[in-house]
Coordinates of C-alpha atoms in Angstrom, one line a residue:
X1 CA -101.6 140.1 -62.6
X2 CA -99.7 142.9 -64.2
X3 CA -100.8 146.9 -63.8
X4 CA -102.5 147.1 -67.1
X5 CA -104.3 143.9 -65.6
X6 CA -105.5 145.2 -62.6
X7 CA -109.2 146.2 -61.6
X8 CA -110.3 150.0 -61.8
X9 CA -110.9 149.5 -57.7
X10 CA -107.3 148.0 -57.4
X11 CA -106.1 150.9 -59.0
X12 CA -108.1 153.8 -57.5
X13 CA -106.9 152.2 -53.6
X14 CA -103.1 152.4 -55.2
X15 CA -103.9 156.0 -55.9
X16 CA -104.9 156.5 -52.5
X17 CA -102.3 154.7 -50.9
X18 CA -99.4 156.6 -53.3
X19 CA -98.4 153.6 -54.5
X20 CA -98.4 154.6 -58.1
X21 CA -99.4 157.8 -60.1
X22 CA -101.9 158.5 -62.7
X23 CA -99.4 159.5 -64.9
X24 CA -97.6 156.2 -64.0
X25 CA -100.3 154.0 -64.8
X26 CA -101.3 156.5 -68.3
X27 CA -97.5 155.8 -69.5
X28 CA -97.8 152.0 -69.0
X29 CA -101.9 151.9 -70.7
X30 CA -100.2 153.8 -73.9
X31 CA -97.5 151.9 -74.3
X32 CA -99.2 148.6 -74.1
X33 CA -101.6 150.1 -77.2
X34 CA -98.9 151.0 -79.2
X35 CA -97.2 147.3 -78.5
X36 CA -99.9 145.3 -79.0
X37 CA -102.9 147.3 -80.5
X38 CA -101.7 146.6 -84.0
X39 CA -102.8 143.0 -83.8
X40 CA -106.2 143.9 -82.2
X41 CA -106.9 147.4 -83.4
X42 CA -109.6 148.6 -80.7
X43 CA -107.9 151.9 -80.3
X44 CA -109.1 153.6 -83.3
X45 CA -108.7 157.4 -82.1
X46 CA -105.6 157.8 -79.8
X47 CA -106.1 160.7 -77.8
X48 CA -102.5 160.8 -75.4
X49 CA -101.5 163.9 -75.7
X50 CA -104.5 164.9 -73.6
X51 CA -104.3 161.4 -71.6
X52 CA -100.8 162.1 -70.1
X53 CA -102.1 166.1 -69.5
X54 CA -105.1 165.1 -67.7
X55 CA -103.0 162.1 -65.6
X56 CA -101.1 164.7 -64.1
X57 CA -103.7 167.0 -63.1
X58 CA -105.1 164.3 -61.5
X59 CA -102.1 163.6 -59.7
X60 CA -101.8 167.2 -58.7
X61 CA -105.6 167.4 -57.4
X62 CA -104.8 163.7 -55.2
X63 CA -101.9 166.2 -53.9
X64 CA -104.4 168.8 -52.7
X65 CA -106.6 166.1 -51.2
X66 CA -109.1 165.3 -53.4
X67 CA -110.7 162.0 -54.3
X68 CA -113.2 161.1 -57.1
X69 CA -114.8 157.5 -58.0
X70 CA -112.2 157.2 -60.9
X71 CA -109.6 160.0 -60.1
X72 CA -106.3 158.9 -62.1
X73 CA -107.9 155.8 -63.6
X74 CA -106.9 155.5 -67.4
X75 CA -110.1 154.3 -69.6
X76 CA -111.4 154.5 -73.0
X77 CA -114.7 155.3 -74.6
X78 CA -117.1 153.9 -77.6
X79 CA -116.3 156.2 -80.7
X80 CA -120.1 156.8 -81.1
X81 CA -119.6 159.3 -78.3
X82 CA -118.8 163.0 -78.9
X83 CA -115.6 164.2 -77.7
X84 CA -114.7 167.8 -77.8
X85 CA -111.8 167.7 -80.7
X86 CA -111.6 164.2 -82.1
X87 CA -113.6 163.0 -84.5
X88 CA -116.8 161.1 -83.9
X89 CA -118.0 159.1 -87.3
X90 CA -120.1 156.4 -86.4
X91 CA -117.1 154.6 -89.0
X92 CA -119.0 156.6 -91.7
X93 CA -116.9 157.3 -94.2
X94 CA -118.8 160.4 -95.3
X95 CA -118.5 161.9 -91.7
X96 CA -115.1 161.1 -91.5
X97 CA -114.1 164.9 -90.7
X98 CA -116.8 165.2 -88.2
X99 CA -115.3 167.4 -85.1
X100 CA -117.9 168.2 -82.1
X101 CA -117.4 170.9 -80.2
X102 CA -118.5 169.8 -76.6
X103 CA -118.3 165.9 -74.8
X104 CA -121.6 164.0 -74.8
X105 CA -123.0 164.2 -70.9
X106 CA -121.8 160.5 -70.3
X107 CA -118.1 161.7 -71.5
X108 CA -118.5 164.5 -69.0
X109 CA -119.5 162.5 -66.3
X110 CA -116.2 160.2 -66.5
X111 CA -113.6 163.6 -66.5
X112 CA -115.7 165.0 -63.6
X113 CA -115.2 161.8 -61.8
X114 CA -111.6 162.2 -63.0
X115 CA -110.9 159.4 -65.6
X116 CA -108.3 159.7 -67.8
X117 CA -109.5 159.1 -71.3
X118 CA -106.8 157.3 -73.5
X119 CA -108.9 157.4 -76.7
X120 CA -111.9 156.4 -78.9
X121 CA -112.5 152.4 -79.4
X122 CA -113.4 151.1 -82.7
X123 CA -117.1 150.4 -83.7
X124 CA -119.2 148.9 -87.0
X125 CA -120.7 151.1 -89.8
X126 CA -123.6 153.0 -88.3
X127 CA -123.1 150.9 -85.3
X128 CA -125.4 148.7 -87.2
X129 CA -123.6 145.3 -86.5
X130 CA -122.6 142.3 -84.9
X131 CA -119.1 143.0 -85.9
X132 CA -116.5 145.3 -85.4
X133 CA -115.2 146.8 -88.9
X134 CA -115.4 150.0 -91.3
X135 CA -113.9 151.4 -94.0
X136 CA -112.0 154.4 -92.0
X137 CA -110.5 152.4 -89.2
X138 CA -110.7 148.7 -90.2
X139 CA -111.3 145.6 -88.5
X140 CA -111.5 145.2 -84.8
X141 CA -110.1 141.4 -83.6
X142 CA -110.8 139.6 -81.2
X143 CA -107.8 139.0 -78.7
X144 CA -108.6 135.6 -78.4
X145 CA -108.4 134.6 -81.9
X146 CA -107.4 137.3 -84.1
X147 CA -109.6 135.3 -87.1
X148 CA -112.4 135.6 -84.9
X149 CA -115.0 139.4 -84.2
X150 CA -114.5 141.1 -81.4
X151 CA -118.6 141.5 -81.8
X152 CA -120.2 144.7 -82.2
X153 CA -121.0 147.3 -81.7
X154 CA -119.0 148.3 -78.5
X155 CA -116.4 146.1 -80.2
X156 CA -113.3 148.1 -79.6
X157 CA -114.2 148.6 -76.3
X158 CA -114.7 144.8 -75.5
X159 CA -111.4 144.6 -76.8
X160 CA -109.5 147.1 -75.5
X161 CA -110.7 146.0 -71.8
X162 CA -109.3 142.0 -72.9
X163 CA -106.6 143.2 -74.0
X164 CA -105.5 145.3 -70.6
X165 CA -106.3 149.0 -72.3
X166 CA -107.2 151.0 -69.9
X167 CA -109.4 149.6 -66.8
X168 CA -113.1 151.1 -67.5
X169 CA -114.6 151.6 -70.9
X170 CA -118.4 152.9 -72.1
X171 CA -120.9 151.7 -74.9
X172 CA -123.9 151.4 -75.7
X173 CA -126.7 148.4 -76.7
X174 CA -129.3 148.5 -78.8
X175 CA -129.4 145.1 -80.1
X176 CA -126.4 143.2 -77.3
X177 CA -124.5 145.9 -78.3
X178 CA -122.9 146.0 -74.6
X179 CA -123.6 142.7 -74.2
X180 CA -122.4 140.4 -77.4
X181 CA -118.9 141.6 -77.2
X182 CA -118.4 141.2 -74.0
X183 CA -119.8 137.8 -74.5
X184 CA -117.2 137.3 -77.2
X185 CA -114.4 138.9 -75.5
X186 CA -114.7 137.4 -71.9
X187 CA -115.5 140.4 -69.7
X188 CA -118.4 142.4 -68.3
X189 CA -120.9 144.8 -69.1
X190 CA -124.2 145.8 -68.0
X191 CA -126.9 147.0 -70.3
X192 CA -128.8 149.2 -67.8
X193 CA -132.8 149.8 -67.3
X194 CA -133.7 152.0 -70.5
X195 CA -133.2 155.2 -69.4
X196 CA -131.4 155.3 -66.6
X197 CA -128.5 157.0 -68.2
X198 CA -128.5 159.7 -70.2
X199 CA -127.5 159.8 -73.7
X200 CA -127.5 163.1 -74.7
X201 CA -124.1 163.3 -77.4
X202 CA -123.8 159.9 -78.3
X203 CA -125.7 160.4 -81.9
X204 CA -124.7 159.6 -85.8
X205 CA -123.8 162.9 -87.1
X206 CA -124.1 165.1 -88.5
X207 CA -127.2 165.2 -86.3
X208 CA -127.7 167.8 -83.3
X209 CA -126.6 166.6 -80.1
X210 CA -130.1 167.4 -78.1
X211 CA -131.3 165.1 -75.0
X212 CA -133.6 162.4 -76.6
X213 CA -134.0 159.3 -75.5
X214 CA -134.1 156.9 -78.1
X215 CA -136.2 153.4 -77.7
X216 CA -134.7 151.2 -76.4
X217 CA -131.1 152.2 -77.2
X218 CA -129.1 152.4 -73.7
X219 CA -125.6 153.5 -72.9
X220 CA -124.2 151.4 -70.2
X221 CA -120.2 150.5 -68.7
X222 CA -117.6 147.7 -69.4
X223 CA -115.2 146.5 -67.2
X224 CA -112.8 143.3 -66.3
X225 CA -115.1 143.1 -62.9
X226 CA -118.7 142.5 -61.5
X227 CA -118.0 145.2 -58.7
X228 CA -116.3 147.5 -61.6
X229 CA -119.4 147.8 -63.6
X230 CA -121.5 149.3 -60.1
X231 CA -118.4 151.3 -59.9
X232 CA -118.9 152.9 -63.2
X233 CA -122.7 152.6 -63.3
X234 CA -123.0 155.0 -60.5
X235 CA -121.2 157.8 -62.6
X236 CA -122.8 157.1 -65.5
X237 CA -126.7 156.6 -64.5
X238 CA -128.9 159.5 -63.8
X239 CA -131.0 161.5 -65.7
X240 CA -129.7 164.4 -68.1
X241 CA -129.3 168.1 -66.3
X242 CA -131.2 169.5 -69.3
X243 CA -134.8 167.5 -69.2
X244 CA -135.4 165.3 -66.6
X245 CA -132.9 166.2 -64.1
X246 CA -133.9 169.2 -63.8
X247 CA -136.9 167.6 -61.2
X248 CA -135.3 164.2 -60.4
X249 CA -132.4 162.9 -58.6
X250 CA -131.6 158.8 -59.0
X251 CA -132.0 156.7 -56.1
X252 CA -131.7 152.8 -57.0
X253 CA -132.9 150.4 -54.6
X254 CA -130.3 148.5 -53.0
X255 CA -130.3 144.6 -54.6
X256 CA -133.2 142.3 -53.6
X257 CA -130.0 139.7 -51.7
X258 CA -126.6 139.5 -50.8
X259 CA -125.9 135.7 -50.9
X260 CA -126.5 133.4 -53.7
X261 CA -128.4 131.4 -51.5
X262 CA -131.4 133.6 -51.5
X263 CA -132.2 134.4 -55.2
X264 CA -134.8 132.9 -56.6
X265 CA -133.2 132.5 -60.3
X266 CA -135.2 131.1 -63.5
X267 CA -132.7 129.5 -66.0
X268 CA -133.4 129.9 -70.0
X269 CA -131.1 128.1 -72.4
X270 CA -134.0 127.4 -75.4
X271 CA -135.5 129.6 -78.0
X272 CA -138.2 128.7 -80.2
X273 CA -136.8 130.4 -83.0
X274 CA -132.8 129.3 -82.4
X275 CA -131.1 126.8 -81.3
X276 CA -128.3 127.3 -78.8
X277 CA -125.1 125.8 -79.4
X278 CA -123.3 123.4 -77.3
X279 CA -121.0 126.0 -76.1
X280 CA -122.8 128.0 -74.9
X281 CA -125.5 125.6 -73.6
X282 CA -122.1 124.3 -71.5
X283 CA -122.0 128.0 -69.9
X284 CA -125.7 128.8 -69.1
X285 CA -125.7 125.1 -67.4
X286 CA -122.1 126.0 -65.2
X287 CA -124.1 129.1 -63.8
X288 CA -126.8 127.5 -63.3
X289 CA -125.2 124.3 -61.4
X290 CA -123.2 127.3 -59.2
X291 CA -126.4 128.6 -58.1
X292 CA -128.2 125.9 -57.7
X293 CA -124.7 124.2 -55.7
X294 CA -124.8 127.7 -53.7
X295 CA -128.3 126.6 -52.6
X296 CA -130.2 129.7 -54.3
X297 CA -133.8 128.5 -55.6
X298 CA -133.2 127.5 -59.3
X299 CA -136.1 127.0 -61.6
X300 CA -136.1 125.8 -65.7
X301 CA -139.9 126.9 -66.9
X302 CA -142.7 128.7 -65.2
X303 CA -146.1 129.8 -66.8
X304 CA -145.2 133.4 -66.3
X305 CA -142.5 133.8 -68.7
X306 CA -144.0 136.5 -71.6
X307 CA -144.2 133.9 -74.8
X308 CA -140.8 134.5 -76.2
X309 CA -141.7 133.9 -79.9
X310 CA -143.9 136.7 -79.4
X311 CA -141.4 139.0 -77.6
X312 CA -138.6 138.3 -80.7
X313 CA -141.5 139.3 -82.9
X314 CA -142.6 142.8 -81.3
X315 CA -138.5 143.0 -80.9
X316 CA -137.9 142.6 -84.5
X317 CA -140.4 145.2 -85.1
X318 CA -139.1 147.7 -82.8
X319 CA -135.8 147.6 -83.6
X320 CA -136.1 147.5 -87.7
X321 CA -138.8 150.0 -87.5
X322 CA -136.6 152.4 -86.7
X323 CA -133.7 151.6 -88.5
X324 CA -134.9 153.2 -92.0
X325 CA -136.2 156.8 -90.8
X326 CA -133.8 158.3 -92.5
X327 CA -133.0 155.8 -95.9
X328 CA -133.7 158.0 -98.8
X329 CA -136.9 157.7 -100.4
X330 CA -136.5 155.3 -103.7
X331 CA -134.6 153.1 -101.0
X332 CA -137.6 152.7 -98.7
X333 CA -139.9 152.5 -101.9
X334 CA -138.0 149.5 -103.1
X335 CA -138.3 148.1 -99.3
X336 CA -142.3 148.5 -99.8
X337 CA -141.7 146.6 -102.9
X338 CA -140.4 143.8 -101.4
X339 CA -142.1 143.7 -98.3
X340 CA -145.6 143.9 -100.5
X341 CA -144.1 140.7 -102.5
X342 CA -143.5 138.3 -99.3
X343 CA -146.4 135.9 -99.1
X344 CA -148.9 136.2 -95.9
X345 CA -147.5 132.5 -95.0
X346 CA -143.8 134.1 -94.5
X347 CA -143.7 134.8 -90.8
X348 CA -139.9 134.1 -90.5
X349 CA -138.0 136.4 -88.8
X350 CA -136.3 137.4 -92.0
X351 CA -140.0 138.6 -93.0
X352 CA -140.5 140.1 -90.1
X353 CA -138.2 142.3 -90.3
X354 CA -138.7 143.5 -93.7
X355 CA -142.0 144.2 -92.9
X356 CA -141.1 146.1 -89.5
X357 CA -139.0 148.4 -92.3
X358 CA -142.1 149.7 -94.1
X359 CA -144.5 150.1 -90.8
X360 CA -146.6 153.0 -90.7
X361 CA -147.5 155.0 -87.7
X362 CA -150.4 152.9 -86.6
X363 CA -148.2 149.4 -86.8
X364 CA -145.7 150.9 -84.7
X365 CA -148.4 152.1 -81.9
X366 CA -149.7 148.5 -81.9
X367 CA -146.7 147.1 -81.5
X368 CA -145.8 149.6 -78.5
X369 CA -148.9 148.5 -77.0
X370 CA -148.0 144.7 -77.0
X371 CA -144.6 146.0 -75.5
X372 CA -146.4 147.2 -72.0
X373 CA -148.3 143.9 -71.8
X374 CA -145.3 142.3 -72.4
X375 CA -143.8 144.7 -69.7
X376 CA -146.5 143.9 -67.4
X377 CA -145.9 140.1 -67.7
X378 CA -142.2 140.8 -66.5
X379 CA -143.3 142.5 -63.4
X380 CA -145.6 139.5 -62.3
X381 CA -142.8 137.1 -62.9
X382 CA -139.8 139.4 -61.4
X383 CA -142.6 139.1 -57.8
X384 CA -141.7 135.3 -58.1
X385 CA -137.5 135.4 -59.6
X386 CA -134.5 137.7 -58.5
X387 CA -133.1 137.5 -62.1
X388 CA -133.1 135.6 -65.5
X389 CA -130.2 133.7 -66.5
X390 CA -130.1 132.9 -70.5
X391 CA -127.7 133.1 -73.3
X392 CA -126.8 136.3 -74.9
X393 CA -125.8 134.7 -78.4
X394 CA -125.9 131.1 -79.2
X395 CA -122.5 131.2 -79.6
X396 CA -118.8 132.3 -79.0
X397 CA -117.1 134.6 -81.4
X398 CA -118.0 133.6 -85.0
X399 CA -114.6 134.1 -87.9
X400 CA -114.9 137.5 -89.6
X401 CA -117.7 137.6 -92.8
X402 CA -117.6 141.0 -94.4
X403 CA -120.4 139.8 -96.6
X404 CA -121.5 143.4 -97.5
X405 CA -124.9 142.2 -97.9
X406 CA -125.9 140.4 -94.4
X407 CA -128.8 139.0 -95.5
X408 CA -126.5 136.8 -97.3
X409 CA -124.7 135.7 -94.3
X410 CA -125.0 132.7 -91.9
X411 CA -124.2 131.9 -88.4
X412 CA -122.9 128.5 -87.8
X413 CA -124.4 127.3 -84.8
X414 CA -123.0 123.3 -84.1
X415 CA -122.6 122.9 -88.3
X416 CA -125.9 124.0 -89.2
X417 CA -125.9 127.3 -90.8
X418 CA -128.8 130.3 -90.1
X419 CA -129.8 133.6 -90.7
X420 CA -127.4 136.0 -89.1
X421 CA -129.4 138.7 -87.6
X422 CA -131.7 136.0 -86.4
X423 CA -128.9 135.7 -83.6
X424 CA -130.6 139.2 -82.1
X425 CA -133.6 137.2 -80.7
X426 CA -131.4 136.5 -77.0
X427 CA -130.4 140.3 -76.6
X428 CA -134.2 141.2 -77.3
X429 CA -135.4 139.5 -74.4
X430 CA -134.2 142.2 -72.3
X431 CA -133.7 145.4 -74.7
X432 CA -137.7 144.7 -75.7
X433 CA -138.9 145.2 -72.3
X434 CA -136.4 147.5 -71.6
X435 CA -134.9 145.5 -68.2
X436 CA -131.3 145.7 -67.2
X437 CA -128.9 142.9 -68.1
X438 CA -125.3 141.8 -66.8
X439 CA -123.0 139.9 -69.5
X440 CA -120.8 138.2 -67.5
X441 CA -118.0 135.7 -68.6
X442 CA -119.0 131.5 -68.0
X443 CA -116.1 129.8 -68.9
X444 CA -114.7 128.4 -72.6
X445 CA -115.8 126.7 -75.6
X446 CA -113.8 123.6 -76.6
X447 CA -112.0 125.8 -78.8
X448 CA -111.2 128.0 -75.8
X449 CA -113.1 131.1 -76.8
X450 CA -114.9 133.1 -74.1
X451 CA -118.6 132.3 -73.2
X452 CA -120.9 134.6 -71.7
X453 CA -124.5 134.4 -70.1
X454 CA -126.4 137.6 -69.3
X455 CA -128.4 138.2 -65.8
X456 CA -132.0 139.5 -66.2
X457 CA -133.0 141.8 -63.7
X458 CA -136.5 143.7 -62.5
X459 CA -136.5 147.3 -64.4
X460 CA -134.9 150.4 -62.4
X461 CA -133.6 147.2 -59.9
X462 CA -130.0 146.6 -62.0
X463 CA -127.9 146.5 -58.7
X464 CA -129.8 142.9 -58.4
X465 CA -128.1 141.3 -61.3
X466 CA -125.0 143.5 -61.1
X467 CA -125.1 142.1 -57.4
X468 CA -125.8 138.6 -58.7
X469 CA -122.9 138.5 -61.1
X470 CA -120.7 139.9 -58.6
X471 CA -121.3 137.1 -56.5
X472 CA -121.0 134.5 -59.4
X473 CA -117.4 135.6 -60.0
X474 CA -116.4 134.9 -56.7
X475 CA -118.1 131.2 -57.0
X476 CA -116.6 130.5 -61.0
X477 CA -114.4 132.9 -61.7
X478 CA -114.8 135.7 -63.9
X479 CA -111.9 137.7 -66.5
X480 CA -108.8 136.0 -67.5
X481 CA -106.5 137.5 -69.6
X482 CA -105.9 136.1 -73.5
X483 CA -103.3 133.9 -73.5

């Protein structure tokens, strides 16, 4: 596989070894973007200038004798986070001249580990979608099929990492936001325990960048590898300096096996509320006959599953609940006015989550409260499973629909057509709880688009299904390149 193809760990032991420079391996990234990123368009802020500056001071510090996790590597970065002199815009056309002055912690944390960041990848309005597109930068496509999303909202970054643009990128998930398009795009990212990394500068401006953490919004790595993902993890997770870490250093426990044979893995490919889709069905069922061929202890159903139409519920409500804070006033009125007009027998999830819009206070505590038994019921069944394997959509990259009103839109699941947010229901079932989640790539629809599954693990345990998925790319396979 070509240079631009190789892993971030390939790259960083040709470092070592002086078989290539940083500035080497910066000149060949850039110039596959400006061959081929007009067909894809991930690279929505190029930033190589800087690149090829900071490739070389790596280069010079490797000549003094130092070595960092991802010293030379070229990689790219979500355009939701803040970096100290390009823009950051959310693809909000009113903030379209927004400039921050200093790198959010998690941009820090990759040039102190010595990446070289090539630029900003593309991302959705608001990063409020399941597509990659906006009226500054345009449409992200996916490299399989350029008719087809790259998914959203790390889009560009899912993308960029197909399509051999740089070897490491960074994004974020609040509703499979990590994991969807890496789903689509047929690599890996992990969705970490909520958090475990700090998040401080990745925020819509104009807002201040302070250290909040947000519920259940996570920022997390993509890479074209299992073991790439714990490579990237481990600069990215820990708390921020200013809060937290000013009492508390990370320590994650090691993963609960090291051979397929010993986890004890519960399989998921049904939802009460959707249906899966053949293809994807076909890719839930390869893992699980690798496992099962492997000899780890495979189950289909236990009793100590949370009720999942529940879960999708209290999801729904979370995530919606939050999403209107800040709509102007005679735009949440008119949402009360609606939500007052459903009838009391509506309990789809298209109700639900115009009612999550208008909850007050004492809705949202409730709801909370339902979260930590929910919570609870994960920790008794994570004492009898190692991980969860289920879908993460139900299925492969859908053909662009800039619908600009998505409640008008519909997901085509096997020729029957549905609601499209109702798709969000397989990335609640670990962003509710708030437990870590591996997307990794499980072969090809008919159509030979990438399908992806995503490995459930025990909260503040995510080296067990980053561990797990490592071990299910040596058994199926894992990245190819589009062809």
């Amino acid at each position: 596989m070509e240079q631009n193809f190789q892993t971030a760990e390939e790259l960083a032991a040709a470092l070592r070894a002086g078989e290539v420079t940083s500035a080497e391996l910066t000149d060949e990234a850039i110039a596959r973007i400006e061959r081929d990123d007009k067909a894809i368009n991930a690279i929505c802020v190029p930033d190589f200038d800087r690149a090829r500056a900071a490739a070389r001071g790596a280069d010079r510090a490797r000549a003094r004798g130092e070595d960092r996790p991802l010293l030379g590597i070229p990689v790219t970065v979500k355009e939701s986070y803040d970096i100290a002199g390009l823009p950051t815009t959310w693809g909000m056309l009113p903030h379209r001249n927004y400039m921050p002055a200093e790198d959010a912690v998690q941009v820090s944390r990759l040039k102190a580990a010595g990446a070289v960041v090539l630029g900003k990848t593309n991302v959705p309005v608001g990063l409020q979608d399941i597509q990659t597109f906006n009226e500054i930068y345009g449409t992200t496509n996916n490299p399989w099929d350029h008719r087809r999303t790259s998914g959203g909202s790390s889009g560009g970054s899912a993308a960029a990492l197909a399509s051999g643009f740089g070897a490491l990128s960074i994004g974020s998930d609040l509703a499979g936001s990590l994991r969807t398009p890496a789903h689509f795009c047929g690599i890996y990212a992990h969705k970490p325990t909520l958090g475990l990394a700090a998040s401080r500068g990745m925020v819509a401006p104009p807002a201040p960048r302070l250290p909040v953490e947000h519920d259940l919004a996570v920022v997390g790595p993509m890479a074209r590898t299992a073991r790439d993902l714990t490579l990237l993890l481990d600069v990215m997770a820990g708390p921020d300096p200013l809060t937290l870490g000013v009492a508390y250093h990370l320590t994650l426990p090691p993963a609960r096996h090291e051979r397929l044979r010993d986890f004890r893995v519960l399989v998921l490919d049904e939802h009460p509320l959707i249906p899966t889709g053949s293809a994807v069905r076909a890719g839930v069922n390869r893992v699980a006959d690798a496992l099962v061929d492997a000899g780890a202890r495979v189950e289909r159903h236990t009793p100590l599953l949370p009720d999942p139409t529940e879960a999708a519920t209290l999801y729904t409500q979370l995530l919606f609940s939050s999403s209107v804070a800040r709509f102007p006033v005679e735009a949440y009125e008119e949402l009360r006015t609606r939500a007052a007009g459903l009838s009391a027998d509506d309990q789809s999830l298209d109700a639900t989550r115009l009612r999550s819009m208008v909850f007050s206070h004492r809705d949202w505590i409730e709801a909370n409260n339902r979260r930590e038994l929910h919570r609870h019921g994960w920790r008794q069944l994570f004492a009898e499973f190692d991980a969860v394997v289920c879908p993460i959509t139900p299925t492969p990259a859908f053909p662009h629909d800039r619908n600009p009103d998505p409640r008008e839109r519909r997901l085509d699941i096997d020729g029957v057509g549905y609601p499209y947010f109702d798709q969000l229901v397989w990335a609640g079932v670990a962003t509710m709880p708030g437990l870590p989640a591996t997307a990794v790539p499980a072969g090809r629809s008919p159509e030979g688009l990438p399908v992806g599954v995503q490995l459930i693990g025990p909260m503040f345990e995510d080296r067990t299904p980053l561990r797990l998925a490592e071990l299910l790319e040596q058994k199926i396979g894992g990245f190819q390149a589009p062809r």
